[in-house]
Coordinates of C-alpha atoms in Angstrom, one line a residue:
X1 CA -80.4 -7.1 -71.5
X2 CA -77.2 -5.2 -70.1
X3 CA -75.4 -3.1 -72.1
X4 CA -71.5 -3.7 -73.1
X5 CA -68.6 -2.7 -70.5
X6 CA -65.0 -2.1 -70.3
X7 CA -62.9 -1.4 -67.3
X8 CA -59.8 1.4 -67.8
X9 CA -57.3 0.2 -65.1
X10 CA -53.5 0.8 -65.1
X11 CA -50.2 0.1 -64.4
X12 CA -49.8 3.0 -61.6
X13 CA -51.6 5.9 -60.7
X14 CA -51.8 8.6 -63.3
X15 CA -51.3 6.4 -65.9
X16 CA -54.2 7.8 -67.9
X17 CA -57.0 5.9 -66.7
X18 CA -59.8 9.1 -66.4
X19 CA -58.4 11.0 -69.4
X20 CA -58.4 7.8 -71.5
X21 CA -61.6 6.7 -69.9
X22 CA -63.2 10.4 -71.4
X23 CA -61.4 9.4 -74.7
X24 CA -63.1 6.2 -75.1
X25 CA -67.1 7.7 -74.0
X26 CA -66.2 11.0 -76.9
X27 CA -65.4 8.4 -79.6
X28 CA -68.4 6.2 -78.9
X29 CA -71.2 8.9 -78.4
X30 CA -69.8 10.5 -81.5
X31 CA -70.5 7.2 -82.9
X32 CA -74.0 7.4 -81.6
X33 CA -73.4 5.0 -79.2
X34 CA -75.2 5.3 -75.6
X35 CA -72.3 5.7 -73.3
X36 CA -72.0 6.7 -69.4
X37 CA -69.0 6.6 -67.3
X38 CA -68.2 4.4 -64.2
X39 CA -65.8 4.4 -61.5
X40 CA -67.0 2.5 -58.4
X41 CA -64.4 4.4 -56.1
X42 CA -63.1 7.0 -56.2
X43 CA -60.0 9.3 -54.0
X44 CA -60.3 12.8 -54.7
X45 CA -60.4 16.0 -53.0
X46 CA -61.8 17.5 -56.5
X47 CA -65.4 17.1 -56.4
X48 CA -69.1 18.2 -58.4
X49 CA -72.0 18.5 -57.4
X50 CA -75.1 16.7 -59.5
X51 CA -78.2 18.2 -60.1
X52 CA -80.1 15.9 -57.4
X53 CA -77.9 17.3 -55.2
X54 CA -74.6 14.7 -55.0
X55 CA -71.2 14.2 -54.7
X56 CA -69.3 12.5 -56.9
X57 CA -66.1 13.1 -58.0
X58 CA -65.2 15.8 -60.6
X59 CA -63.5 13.2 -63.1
X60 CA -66.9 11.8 -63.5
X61 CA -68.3 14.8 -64.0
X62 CA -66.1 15.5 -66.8
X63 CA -66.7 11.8 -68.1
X64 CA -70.5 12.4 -68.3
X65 CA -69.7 15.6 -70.0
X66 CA -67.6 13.4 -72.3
X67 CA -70.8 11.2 -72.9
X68 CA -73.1 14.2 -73.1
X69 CA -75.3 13.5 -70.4
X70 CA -75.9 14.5 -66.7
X71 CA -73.8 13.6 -64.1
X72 CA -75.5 11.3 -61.2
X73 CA -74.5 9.5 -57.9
X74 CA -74.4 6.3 -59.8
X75 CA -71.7 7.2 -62.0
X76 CA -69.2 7.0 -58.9
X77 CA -71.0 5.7 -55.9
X78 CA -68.8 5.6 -53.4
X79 CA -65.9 8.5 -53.1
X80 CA -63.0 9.1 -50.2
X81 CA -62.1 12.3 -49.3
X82 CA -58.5 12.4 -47.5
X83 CA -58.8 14.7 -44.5
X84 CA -55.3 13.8 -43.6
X85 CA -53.1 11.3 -44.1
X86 CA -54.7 8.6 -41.7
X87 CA -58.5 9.1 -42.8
X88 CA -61.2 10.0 -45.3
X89 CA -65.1 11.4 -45.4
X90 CA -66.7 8.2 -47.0
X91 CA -69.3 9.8 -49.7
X92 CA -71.7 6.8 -50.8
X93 CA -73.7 7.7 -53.2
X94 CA -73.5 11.5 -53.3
X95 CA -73.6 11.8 -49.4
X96 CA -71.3 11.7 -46.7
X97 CA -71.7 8.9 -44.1
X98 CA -68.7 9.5 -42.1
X99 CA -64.9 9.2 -41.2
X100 CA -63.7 6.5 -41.5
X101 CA -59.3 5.5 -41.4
X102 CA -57.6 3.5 -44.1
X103 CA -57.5 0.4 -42.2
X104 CA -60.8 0.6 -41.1
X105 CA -62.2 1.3 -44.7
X106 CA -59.6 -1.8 -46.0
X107 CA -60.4 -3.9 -42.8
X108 CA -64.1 -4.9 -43.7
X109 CA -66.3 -1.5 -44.6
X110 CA -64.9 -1.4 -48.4
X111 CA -65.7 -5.3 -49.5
X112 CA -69.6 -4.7 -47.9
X113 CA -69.9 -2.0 -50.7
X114 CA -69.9 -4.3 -53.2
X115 CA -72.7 -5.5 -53.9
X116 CA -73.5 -1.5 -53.5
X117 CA -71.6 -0.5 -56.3
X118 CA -72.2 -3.7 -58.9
X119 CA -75.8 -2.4 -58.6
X120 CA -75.1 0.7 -59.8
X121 CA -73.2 -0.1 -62.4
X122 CA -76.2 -2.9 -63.7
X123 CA -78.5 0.2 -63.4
X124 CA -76.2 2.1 -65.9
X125 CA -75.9 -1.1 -67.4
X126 CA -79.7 -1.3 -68.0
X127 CA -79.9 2.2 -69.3
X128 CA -77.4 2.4 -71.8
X129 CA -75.9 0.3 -74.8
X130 CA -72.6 0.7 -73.3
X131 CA -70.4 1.6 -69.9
X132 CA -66.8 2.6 -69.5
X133 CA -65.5 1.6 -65.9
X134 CA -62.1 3.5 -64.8
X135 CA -60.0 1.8 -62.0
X136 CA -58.2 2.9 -59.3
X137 CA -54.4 3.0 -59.0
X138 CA -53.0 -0.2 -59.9
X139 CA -55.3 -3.8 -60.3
X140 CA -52.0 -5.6 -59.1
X141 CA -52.0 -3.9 -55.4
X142 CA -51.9 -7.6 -54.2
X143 CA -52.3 -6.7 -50.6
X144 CA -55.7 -4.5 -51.1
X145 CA -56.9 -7.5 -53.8
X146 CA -59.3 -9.0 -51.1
X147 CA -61.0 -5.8 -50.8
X148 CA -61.1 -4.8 -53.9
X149 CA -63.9 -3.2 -55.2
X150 CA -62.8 -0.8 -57.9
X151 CA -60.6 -2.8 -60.1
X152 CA -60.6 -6.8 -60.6
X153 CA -63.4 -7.1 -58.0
X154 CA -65.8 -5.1 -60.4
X155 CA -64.2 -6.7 -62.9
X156 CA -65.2 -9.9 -61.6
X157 CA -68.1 -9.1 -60.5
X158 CA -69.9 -8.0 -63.8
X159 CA -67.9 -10.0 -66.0
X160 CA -66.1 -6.7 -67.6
X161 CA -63.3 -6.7 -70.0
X162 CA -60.0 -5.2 -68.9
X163 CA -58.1 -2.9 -70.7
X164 CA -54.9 -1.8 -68.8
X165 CA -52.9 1.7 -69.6
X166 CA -49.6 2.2 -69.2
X167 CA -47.5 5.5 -68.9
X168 CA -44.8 5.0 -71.4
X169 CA -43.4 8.6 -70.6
X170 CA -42.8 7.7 -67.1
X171 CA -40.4 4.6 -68.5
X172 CA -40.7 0.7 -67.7
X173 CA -44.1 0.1 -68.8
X174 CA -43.0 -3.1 -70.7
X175 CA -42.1 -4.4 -67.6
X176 CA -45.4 -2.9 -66.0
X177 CA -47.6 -4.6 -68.2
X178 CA -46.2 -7.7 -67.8
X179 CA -45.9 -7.7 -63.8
X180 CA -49.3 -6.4 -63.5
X181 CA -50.7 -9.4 -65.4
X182 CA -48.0 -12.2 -63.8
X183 CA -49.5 -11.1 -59.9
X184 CA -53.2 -11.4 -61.0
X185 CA -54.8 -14.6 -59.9
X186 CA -56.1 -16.7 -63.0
X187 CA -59.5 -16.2 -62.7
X188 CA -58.5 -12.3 -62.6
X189 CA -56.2 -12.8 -65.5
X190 CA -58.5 -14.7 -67.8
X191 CA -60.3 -10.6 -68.0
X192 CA -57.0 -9.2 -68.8
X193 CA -58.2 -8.4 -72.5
X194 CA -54.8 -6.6 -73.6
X195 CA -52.8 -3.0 -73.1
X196 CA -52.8 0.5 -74.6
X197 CA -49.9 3.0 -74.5
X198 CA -50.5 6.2 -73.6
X199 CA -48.4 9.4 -73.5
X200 CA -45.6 7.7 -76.5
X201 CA -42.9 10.4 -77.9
X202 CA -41.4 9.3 -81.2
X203 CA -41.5 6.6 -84.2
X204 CA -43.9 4.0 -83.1
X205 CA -42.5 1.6 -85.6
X206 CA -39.3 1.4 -82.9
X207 CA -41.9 0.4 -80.4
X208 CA -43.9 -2.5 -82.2
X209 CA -40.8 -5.3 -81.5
X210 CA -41.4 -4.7 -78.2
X211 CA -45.3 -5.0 -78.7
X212 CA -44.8 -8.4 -80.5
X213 CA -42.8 -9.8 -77.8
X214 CA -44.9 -8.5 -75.2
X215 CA -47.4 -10.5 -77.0
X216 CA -45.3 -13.1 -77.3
X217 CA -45.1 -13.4 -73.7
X218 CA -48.4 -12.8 -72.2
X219 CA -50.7 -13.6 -75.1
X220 CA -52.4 -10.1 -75.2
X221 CA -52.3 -7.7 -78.0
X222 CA -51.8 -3.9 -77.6
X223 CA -54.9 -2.4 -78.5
X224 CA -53.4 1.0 -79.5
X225 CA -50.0 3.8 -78.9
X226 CA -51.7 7.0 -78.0
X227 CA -49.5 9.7 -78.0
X228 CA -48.1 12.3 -76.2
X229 CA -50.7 15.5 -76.0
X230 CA -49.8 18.6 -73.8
X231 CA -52.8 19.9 -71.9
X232 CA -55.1 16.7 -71.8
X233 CA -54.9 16.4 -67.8
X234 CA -58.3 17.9 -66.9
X235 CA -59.9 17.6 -63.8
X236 CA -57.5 15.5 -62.3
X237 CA -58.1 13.6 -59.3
X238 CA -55.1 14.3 -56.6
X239 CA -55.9 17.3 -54.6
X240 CA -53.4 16.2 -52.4
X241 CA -50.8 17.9 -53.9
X242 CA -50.2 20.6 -56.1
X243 CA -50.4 19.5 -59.6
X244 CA -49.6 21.4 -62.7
X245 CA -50.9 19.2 -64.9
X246 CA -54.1 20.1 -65.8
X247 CA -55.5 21.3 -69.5
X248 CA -55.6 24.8 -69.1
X249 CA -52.6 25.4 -66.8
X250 CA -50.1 23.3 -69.1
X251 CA -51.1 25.3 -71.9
X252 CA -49.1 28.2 -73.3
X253 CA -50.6 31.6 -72.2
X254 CA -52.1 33.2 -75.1
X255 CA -50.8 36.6 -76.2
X256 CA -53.3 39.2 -74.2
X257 CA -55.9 41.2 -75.9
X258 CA -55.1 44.8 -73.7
X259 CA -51.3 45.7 -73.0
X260 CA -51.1 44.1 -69.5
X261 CA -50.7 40.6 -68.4
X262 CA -52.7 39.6 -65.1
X263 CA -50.8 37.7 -62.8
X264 CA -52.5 35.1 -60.5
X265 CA -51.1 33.7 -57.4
X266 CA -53.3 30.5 -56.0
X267 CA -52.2 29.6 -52.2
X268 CA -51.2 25.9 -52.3
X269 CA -53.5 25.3 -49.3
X270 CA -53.0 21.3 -47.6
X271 CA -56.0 19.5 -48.3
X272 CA -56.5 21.7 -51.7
X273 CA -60.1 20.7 -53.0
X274 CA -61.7 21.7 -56.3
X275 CA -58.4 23.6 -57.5
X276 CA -59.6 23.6 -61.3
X277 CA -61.5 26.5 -59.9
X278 CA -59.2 28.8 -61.6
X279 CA -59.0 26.4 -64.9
X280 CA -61.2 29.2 -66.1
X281 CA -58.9 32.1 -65.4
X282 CA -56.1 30.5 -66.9
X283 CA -58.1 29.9 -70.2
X284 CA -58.4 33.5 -70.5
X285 CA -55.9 34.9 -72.8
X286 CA -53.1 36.7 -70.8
X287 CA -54.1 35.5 -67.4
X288 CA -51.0 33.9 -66.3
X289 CA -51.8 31.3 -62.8
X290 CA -48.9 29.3 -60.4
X291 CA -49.6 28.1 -57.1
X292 CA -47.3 29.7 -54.6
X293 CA -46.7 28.5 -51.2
X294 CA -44.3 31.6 -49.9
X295 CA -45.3 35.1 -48.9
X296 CA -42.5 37.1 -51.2
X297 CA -44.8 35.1 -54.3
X298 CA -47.7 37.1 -53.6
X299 CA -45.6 40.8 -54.5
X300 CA -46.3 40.5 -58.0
X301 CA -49.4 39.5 -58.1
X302 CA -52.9 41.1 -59.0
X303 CA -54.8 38.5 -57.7
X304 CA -54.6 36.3 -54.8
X305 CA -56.7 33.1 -54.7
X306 CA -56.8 31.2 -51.8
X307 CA -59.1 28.2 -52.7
X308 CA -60.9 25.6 -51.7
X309 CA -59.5 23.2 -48.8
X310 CA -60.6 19.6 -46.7
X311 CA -58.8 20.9 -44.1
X312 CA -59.8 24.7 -43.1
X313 CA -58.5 24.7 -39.7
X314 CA -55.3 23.2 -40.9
X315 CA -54.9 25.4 -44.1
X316 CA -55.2 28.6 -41.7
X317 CA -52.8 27.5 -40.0
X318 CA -50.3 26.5 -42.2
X319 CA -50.8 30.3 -44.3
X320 CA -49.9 31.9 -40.3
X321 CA -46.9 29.8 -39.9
X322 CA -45.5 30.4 -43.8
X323 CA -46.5 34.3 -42.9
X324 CA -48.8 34.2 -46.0
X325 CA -51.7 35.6 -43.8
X326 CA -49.7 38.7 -43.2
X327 CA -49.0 39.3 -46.7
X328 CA -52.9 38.4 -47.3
X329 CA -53.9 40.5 -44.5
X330 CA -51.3 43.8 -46.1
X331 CA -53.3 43.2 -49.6
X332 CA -56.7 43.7 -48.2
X333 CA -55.6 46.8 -46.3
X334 CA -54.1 48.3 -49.4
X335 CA -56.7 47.5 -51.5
X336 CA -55.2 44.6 -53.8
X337 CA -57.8 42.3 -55.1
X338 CA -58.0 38.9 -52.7
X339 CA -61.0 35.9 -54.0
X340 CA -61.6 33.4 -51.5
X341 CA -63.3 30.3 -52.6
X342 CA -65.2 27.9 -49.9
X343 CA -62.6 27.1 -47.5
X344 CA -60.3 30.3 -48.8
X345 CA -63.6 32.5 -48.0
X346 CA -63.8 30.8 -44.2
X347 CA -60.4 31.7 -43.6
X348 CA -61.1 35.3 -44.6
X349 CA -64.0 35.8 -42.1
X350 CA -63.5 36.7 -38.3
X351 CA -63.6 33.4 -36.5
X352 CA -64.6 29.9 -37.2
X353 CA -66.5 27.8 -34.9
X354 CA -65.8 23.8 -36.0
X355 CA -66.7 20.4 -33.7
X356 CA -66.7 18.6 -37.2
X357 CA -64.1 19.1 -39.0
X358 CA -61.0 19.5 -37.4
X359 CA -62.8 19.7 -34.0
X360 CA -60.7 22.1 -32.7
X361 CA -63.8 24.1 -31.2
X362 CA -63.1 28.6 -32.0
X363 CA -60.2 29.6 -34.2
X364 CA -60.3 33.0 -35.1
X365 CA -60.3 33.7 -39.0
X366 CA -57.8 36.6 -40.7
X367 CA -60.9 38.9 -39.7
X368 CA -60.7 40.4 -43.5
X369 CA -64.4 39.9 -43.8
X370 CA -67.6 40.4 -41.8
X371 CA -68.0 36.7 -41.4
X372 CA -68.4 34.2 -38.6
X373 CA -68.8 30.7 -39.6
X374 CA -69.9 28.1 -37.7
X375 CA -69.3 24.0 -39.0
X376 CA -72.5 21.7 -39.3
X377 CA -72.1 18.4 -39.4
X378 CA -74.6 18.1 -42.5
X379 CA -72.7 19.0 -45.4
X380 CA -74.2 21.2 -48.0
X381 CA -74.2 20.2 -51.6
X382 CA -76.0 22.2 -53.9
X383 CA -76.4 23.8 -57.2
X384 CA -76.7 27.6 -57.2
X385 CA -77.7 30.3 -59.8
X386 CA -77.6 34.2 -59.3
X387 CA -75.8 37.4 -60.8
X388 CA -73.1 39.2 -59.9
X389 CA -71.3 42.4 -60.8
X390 CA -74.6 42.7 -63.5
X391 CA -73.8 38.9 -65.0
X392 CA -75.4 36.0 -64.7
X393 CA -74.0 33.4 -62.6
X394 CA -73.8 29.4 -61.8
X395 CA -72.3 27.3 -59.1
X396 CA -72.2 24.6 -57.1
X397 CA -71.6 24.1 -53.2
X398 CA -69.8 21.7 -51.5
X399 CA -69.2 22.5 -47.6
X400 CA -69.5 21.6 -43.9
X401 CA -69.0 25.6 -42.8
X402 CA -72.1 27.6 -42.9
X403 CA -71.4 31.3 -42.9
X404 CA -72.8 33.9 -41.3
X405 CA -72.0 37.3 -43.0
X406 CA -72.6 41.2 -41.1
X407 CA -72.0 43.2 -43.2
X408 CA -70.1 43.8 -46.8
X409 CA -71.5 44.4 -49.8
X410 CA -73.3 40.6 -51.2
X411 CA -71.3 38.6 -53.5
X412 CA -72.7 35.3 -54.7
X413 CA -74.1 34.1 -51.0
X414 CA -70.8 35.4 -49.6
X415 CA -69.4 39.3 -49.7
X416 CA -67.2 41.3 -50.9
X417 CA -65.3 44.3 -48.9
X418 CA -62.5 47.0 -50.9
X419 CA -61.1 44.4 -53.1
X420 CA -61.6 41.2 -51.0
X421 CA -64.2 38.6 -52.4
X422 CA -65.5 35.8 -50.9
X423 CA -68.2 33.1 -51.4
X424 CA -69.0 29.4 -51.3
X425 CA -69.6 29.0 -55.0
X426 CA -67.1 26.6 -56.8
X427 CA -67.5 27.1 -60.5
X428 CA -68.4 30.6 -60.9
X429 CA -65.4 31.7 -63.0
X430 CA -66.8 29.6 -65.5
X431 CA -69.7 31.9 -66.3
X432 CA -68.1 33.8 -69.1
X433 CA -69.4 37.0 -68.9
X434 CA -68.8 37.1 -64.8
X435 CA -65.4 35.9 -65.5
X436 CA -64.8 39.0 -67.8
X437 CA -66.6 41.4 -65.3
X438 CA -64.5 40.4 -62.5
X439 CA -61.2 40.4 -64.1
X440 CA -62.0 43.8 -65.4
X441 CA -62.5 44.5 -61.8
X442 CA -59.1 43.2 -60.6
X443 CA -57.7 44.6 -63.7
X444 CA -59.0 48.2 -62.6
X445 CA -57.8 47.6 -59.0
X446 CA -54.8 46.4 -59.9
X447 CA -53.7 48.7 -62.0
X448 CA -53.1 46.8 -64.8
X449 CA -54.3 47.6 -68.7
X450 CA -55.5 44.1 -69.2
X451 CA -58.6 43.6 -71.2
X452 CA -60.4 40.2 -71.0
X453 CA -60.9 38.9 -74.4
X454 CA -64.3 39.4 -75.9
X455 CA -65.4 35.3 -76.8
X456 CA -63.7 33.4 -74.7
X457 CA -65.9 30.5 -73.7
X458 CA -64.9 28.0 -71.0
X459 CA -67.8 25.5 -72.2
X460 CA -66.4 25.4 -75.8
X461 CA -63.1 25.3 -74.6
X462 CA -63.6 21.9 -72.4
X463 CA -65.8 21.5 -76.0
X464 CA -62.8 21.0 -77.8
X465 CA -60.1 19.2 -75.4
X466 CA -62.9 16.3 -74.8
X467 CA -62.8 16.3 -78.6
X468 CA -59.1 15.8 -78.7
X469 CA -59.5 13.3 -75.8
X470 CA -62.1 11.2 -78.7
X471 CA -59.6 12.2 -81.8
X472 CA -56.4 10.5 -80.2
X473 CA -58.4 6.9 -79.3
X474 CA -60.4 7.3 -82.6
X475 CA -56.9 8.0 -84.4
X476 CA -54.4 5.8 -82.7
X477 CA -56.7 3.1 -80.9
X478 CA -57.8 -0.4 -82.8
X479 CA -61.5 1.2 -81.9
X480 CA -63.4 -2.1 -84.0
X481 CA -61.2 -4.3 -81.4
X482 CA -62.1 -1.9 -78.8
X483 CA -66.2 -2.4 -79.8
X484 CA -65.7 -6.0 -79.3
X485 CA -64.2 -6.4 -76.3
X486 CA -66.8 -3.6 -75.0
X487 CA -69.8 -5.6 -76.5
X488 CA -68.8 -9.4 -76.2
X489 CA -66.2 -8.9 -73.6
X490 CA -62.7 -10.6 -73.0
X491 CA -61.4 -13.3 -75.2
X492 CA -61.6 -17.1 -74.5
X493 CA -58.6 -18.9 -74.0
X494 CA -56.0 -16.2 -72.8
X495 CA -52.9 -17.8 -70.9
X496 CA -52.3 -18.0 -67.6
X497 CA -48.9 -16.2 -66.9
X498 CA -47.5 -17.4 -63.9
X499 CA -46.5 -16.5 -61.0
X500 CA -50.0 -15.2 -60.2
X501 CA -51.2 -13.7 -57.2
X502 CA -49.8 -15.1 -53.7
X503 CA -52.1 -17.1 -51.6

């Protein structure tokens, strides 16, 4: 017999669907309930790597985390990765199958995944006693509807409950609510179970009129008002641009433990992948991160990221023409502490050979570091341990470039020359004790008397905010209304509210 479902869609993109998704799984596994995420597709430039070696995106990952299990390819079986703004790397089930454009994708390839995709869910289905399914963007985007395969097509498909979120913050999410229902066909609305508010400032008794009404009007309750939380954004989905959102680089920078602040500048690469790299560094107590996108940003800073990227070709290109590879290039020489990660490490070596990504055949590198790399078309995805700077260390992998290093001193599969680090290991800076080696390092280098502080932990730290996450829909949700749509699905009867979807 299957276990119960739900599908978190919303009104709009970044409405809350993944952080409200991860609310949902905390509250139920803390109520010893079997739980695993879902999200058929998914956009993302911010990936993870499983242990069996896929790629799914990192949202998921931070669901599974929510349920306290393991990520796997099921949980998000097929994933886009934007390599511009015409195409994507199609990832089905953990590995990439190639390039496909948007029209391409809409035009045919999408709606053949979903039979893919509903039996991955009845797998998870078969496993566990319930599943939570996030959506994609908006269920009313009436002109992808007959490709659908992520919101009302999975919906319709397994018969799942729909739950749709609304950004209350962002303004008009009465009106929201009730268009996305009124351009829903009536066999899509009949799943329409009801709404939940998220991100709400204020009294919520000046809300509920507008609640009953909006009853009043589409026959569907609102199954909760969560409200507004700094820092609950974590491991958000867009890579394609620069977000400030996330849990750790909202927060308020704690008071440091030594007499120094450390100042991190990030490179606001295009194509930014995995950016919640430096989450970690920005959890440390008197670490202070921004992304910067301008050479005269880099001055003041003791540490220069430049991170992950879809596009390495393109990213090198765009730090030469903003004259950030000078000023990169000036740090090394004098000895000012410079971490590349993955695609940031690439761009650091001395020339890159790549028919696969942006086919553009030799580039040369900023020849910082004794590295040549050359682009194969099988990616690699996988799940490193090691030490470093007399720490233990874990990773994970996620790239096209394979590297080639000549010299240096080793650093995590990568190297490390003067004060410029480089490797292909996403993740690291969560190992807490390599964390605190290296920003001593950069600390030392920098001249700064900053002291990392002695217990920070990134695991208990994630710990706690998925813990919030379960606190605001235990607290604020209708969670016994919640259980029943998730275990006996949407309510008979629920009226058709015209004009529907066009023909």
């Amino acid at each position: 017999m299957s276990g119960g479902g739900l599908l978190v869609a919303g009104t709009t993109s970044d409405a809350g669907k993944s952080v409200v998704t991860a609310g949902i799984c905390r509250w139920l596994v803390r109520q010893g309930v079997k739980v695993a995420p879902f999200k058929a597709q998914n956009m993302s430039l911010n990936s993870f790597v499983t242990r069996e070696g896929a790629e799914i995106g990192r949202a998921q990952a931070m669901q599974a985390q929510a349920c306290r299990l393991e990520p796997t390819a099921l949980m998000n079986p097929v994933l886009l990765k934007p390599g511009g703004e015409q195409s994507s790397q199609v990832v089905l089930l953990g590995k990439p199958v190639g390039e496909l454009s948007a029209r391409g994708y809409h035009g045919g390839r999408q709606q053949r995944l979903l039979g893919t995709v509903l039996d991955c869910l009845e797998q998870l289905r078969g496993t566990y006693d319930a599943v939570i399914c996030e959506g994609a963007g908006s269920p009313a985007e009436i002109n992808l509807r007959r490709t659908d395969i992520v919101n009302m097509g999975i919906a319709r498909g397994a018969r799942l409950p729909v739950l749709v979120v609304g950004d209350i913050d962002r303004g008009g999410v009465f009106a929201s609510f009730f268009g996305t229902v009124a351009l829903l066909s009536r066999e899509d609305q009949e799943l329409v179970a009801g709404f939940l508010v998220n991100k709400f400032r204020g009294d919520v008794s000046l809300l509920e009129p507008g609640l009953d009404m909006l009853h009043g009007l589409t026959g569907r309750r609102t199954y909760g008002v969560l409200p507004f939380r700094h820092g609950l954004g974590i491991d958000e989905e867009d890579g394609l641009r620069v977000s400030l959102r996330g849990a750790v680089r909202e927060s308020v920078v704690a008071a440091p433990v030594g007499e120094d602040v450390l100042r991190v500048a990030v490179c606001a690469v295009p194509l930014m992948s995995n950016f919640t790299d430096v989450d970690a560094l920005a959890a440390e107590p008197g670490v202070v991160v921004r992304f910067v996108d301008r050479p005269e940003e880099l001055a003041d800073a003791d540490l220069v990221v430049i991170p992950g990227t879809r596009g390495t070709v393109r990213a090198l290109r765009w730090l030469r023409e903003r004259g950030l590879a000078d000023a990169i290039g000036r740090r090394a020489a004098e000895g000012r502490p410079v971490l590349g990660i993955c695609g940031g490490f690439q761009m650091l070596g001395e020339h890159i050979e790549d028919e696969v990504e942006s086919r553009q055949g030799h580039v040369m590198g900023l020849g910082i570091l004794p590295v040549r790399v050359r682009f194969a078309r099988e990616k690699t995805l996988t799940r490193p341990v090691g030490e470093a700077l007399g720490e233990a260390v874990e990773g994970y992998e996620i790239h096209h470039g394979v590297a080639e290093v000549t010299g240096g001193e080793p650093f995590l599969d990568g190297c490390r020359v003067g004060q410029t680090w480089g490797t292909h290991w996403h993740g690291s800076l969560e190992s807490d004790g390599f964390r605190r080696a290296f920003l001593r390092a950069v600390a030392a280098a920098a001249g700064r008397r900053f002291v990392p502080a002695p217990d920070t932990s990134f695991a208990a730290l994630r710990e706690e905010q998925l813990d919030r996450l379960g606190d605001l829909i235990e607290q604020h949700a209708d969670t016994d209304a919640l259980w029943r749509l998730i275990e006996s699905g949407a309510p008979q009867g629920l009226p058709f509210i015209p004009p529907g979807a066009p023909a």
